[in-house]
Amino acid sequence: EAQLVESGGGLVQAGGSLRLSCAVSGFTFVDYTIGWFRQAPGKEREGVSCIGRRYINTYYLESVKGRFTVSRDNAKNTAYLQMTSLKPEDTAVYYCAADSQCGSMQNGYWGQGTQVTVSP
């Protein structure tokens, strides 16, 4: 059974940092592109970042460029989202997903999400 488990969320003050992890099991991690998404209350889910299977290709939402860094450790079946200079508008539930390519990943595997709250 495919499983993605996010961790590392929490409450942080504006300007602070968090590192989210996405631990994968039940499928061959190295064969999948990993995406990070977020959904704030009352808003639609949006893609935050994405990293290709071989680390080469990465994507970032414009509003997080220069603050967030996506990475993956194929030996540990884990992807990461390092978030720095956090802002209150980054508050959301963050999800990781796995699919064949970046995009909506609607047909891929999804985690349950981890809450990130940034206080002013």
mmCIF file with all atom_site columns, N, CA and C in Angstrom, residues 29-34 51-57 72 74 99-100:
data_model
loop_
_atom_site.group_PDB
_atom_site.id
_atom_site.type_symbol
_atom_site.label_atom_id
_atom_site.label_alt_id
_atom_site.label_comp_id
_atom_site.label_asym_id
_atom_site.label_entity_id
_atom_site.label_seq_id
_atom_site.pdbx_PDB_ins_code
_atom_site.Cartn_x
_atom_site.Cartn_y
_atom_site.Cartn_z
_atom_site.occupancy
_atom_site.B_iso_or_equiv
_atom_site.pdbx_formal_charge
_atom_site.auth_seq_id
_atom_site.auth_comp_id
_atom_site.auth_asym_id
_atom_site.auth_atom_id
_atom_site.pdbx_PDB_model_num
ATOM 1  N N  . PHE A 1 29  ? 10.182 4.892  -4.669  1.00 0.00 ? 29  PHE A N  1
ATOM 2  C CA . PHE A 1 29  ? 10.309 6.340  -4.517  1.00 0.00 ? 29  PHE A CA 1
ATOM 3  C C  . PHE A 1 29  ? 11.060 6.981  -5.676  1.00 0.00 ? 29  PHE A C  1
ATOM 4  N N  . VAL A 1 30  ? 12.142 6.360  -6.089  1.00 0.00 ? 30  VAL A N  1
ATOM 5  C CA . VAL A 1 30  ? 13.003 6.967  -7.090  1.00 0.00 ? 30  VAL A CA 1
ATOM 6  C C  . VAL A 1 30  ? 12.307 7.095  -8.446  1.00 0.00 ? 30  VAL A C  1
ATOM 7  N N  . ASP A 1 31  ? 11.238 6.380  -8.648  1.00 0.00 ? 31  ASP A N  1
ATOM 8  C CA . ASP A 1 31  ? 10.515 6.432  -9.924  1.00 0.00 ? 31  ASP A CA 1
ATOM 9  C C  . ASP A 1 31  ? 9.476  7.541  -9.992  1.00 0.00 ? 31  ASP A C  1
ATOM 10 N N  . TYR A 1 32  ? 9.327  8.304  -8.912  1.00 0.00 ? 32  TYR A N  1
ATOM 11 C CA . TYR A 1 32  ? 8.257  9.289  -8.845  1.00 0.00 ? 32  TYR A CA 1
ATOM 12 C C  . TYR A 1 32  ? 8.786  10.703 -8.625  1.00 0.00 ? 32  TYR A C  1
ATOM 13 N N  . THR A 1 33  ? 8.093  11.634 -9.244  1.00 0.00 ? 33  THR A N  1
ATOM 14 C CA . THR A 1 33  ? 8.266  13.044 -8.960  1.00 0.00 ? 33  THR A CA 1
ATOM 15 C C  . THR A 1 33  ? 7.495  13.370 -7.682  1.00 0.00 ? 33  THR A C  1
ATOM 16 N N  . ILE A 1 34  ? 8.065  14.231 -6.849  1.00 0.00 ? 34  ILE A N  1
ATOM 17 C CA . ILE A 1 34  ? 7.431  14.596 -5.581  1.00 0.00 ? 34  ILE A CA 1
ATOM 18 C C  . ILE A 1 34  ? 7.022  16.063 -5.603  1.00 0.00 ? 34  ILE A C  1
ATOM 19 N N  . ILE A 1 51  ? 9.874  18.403 -7.263  1.00 0.00 ? 51  ILE A N  1
ATOM 20 C CA . ILE A 1 51  ? 11.229 17.973 -7.592  1.00 0.00 ? 51  ILE A CA 1
ATOM 21 C C  . ILE A 1 51  ? 11.154 16.691 -8.401  1.00 0.00 ? 51  ILE A C  1
ATOM 22 N N  . GLY A 1 52  ? 11.901 16.652 -9.483  1.00 0.00 ? 52  GLY A N  1
ATOM 23 C CA . GLY A 1 52  ? 11.890 15.501 -10.360 1.00 0.00 ? 52  GLY A CA 1
ATOM 24 C C  . GLY A 1 52  ? 12.589 14.306 -9.751  1.00 0.00 ? 52  GLY A C  1
ATOM 25 N N  . ARG A 1 53  ? 12.509 13.195 -10.454 1.00 0.00 ? 53  ARG A N  1
ATOM 26 C CA . ARG A 1 53  ? 13.026 11.931 -9.941  1.00 0.00 ? 53  ARG A CA 1
ATOM 27 C C  . ARG A 1 53  ? 14.530 11.953 -9.725  1.00 0.00 ? 53  ARG A C  1
ATOM 28 N N  . ARG A 1 54  ? 15.237 12.668 -10.566 1.00 0.00 ? 54  ARG A N  1
ATOM 29 C CA . ARG A 1 54  ? 16.691 12.665 -10.509 1.00 0.00 ? 54  ARG A CA 1
ATOM 30 C C  . ARG A 1 54  ? 17.233 13.998 -10.043 1.00 0.00 ? 54  ARG A C  1
ATOM 31 N N  . TYR A 1 55  ? 16.490 14.718 -9.227  1.00 0.00 ? 55  TYR A N  1
ATOM 32 C CA . TYR A 1 55  ? 16.920 15.969 -8.610  1.00 0.00 ? 55  TYR A CA 1
ATOM 33 C C  . TYR A 1 55  ? 17.075 17.125 -9.587  1.00 0.00 ? 55  TYR A C  1
ATOM 34 N N  . ILE A 1 56  ? 17.082 16.861 -10.857 1.00 0.00 ? 56  ILE A N  1
ATOM 35 C CA . ILE A 1 56  ? 17.482 17.886 -11.817 1.00 0.00 ? 56  ILE A CA 1
ATOM 36 C C  . ILE A 1 56  ? 16.455 19.001 -11.916 1.00 0.00 ? 56  ILE A C  1
ATOM 37 N N  . ASN A 1 57  ? 15.211 18.623 -12.022 1.00 0.00 ? 57  ASN A N  1
ATOM 38 C CA . ASN A 1 57  ? 14.178 19.623 -12.249 1.00 0.00 ? 57  ASN A CA 1
ATOM 39 C C  . ASN A 1 57  ? 13.477 19.975 -10.952 1.00 0.00 ? 57  ASN A C  1
ATOM 40 N N  . ARG A 1 72  ? 15.342 15.879 -2.001  1.00 0.00 ? 72  ARG A N  1
ATOM 41 C CA . ARG A 1 72  ? 14.928 14.498 -1.777  1.00 0.00 ? 72  ARG A CA 1
ATOM 42 C C  . ARG A 1 72  ? 16.167 13.652 -1.524  1.00 0.00 ? 72  ARG A C  1
ATOM 43 N N  . ASN A 1 74  ? 16.873 9.882  -2.092  1.00 0.00 ? 74  ASN A N  1
ATOM 44 C CA . ASN A 1 74  ? 16.327 8.637  -2.637  1.00 0.00 ? 74  ASN A CA 1
ATOM 45 C C  . ASN A 1 74  ? 16.749 7.409  -1.825  1.00 0.00 ? 74  ASN A C  1
ATOM 46 N N  . ASP A 1 99  ? 3.806  11.502 -8.107  1.00 0.00 ? 99  ASP A N  1
ATOM 47 C CA . ASP A 1 99  ? 3.181  11.210 -9.399  1.00 0.00 ? 99  ASP A CA 1
ATOM 48 C C  . ASP A 1 99  ? 4.288  11.135 -10.450 1.00 0.00 ? 99  ASP A C  1
ATOM 49 N N  . SER A 1 100 ? 3.887  10.932 -11.688 1.00 0.00 ? 100 SER A N  1
ATOM 50 C CA . SER A 1 100 ? 4.881  10.763 -12.750 1.00 0.00 ? 100 SER A CA 1
ATOM 51 C C  . SER A 1 100 ? 5.535  12.076 -13.161 1.00 0.00 ? 100 SER A C  1
#
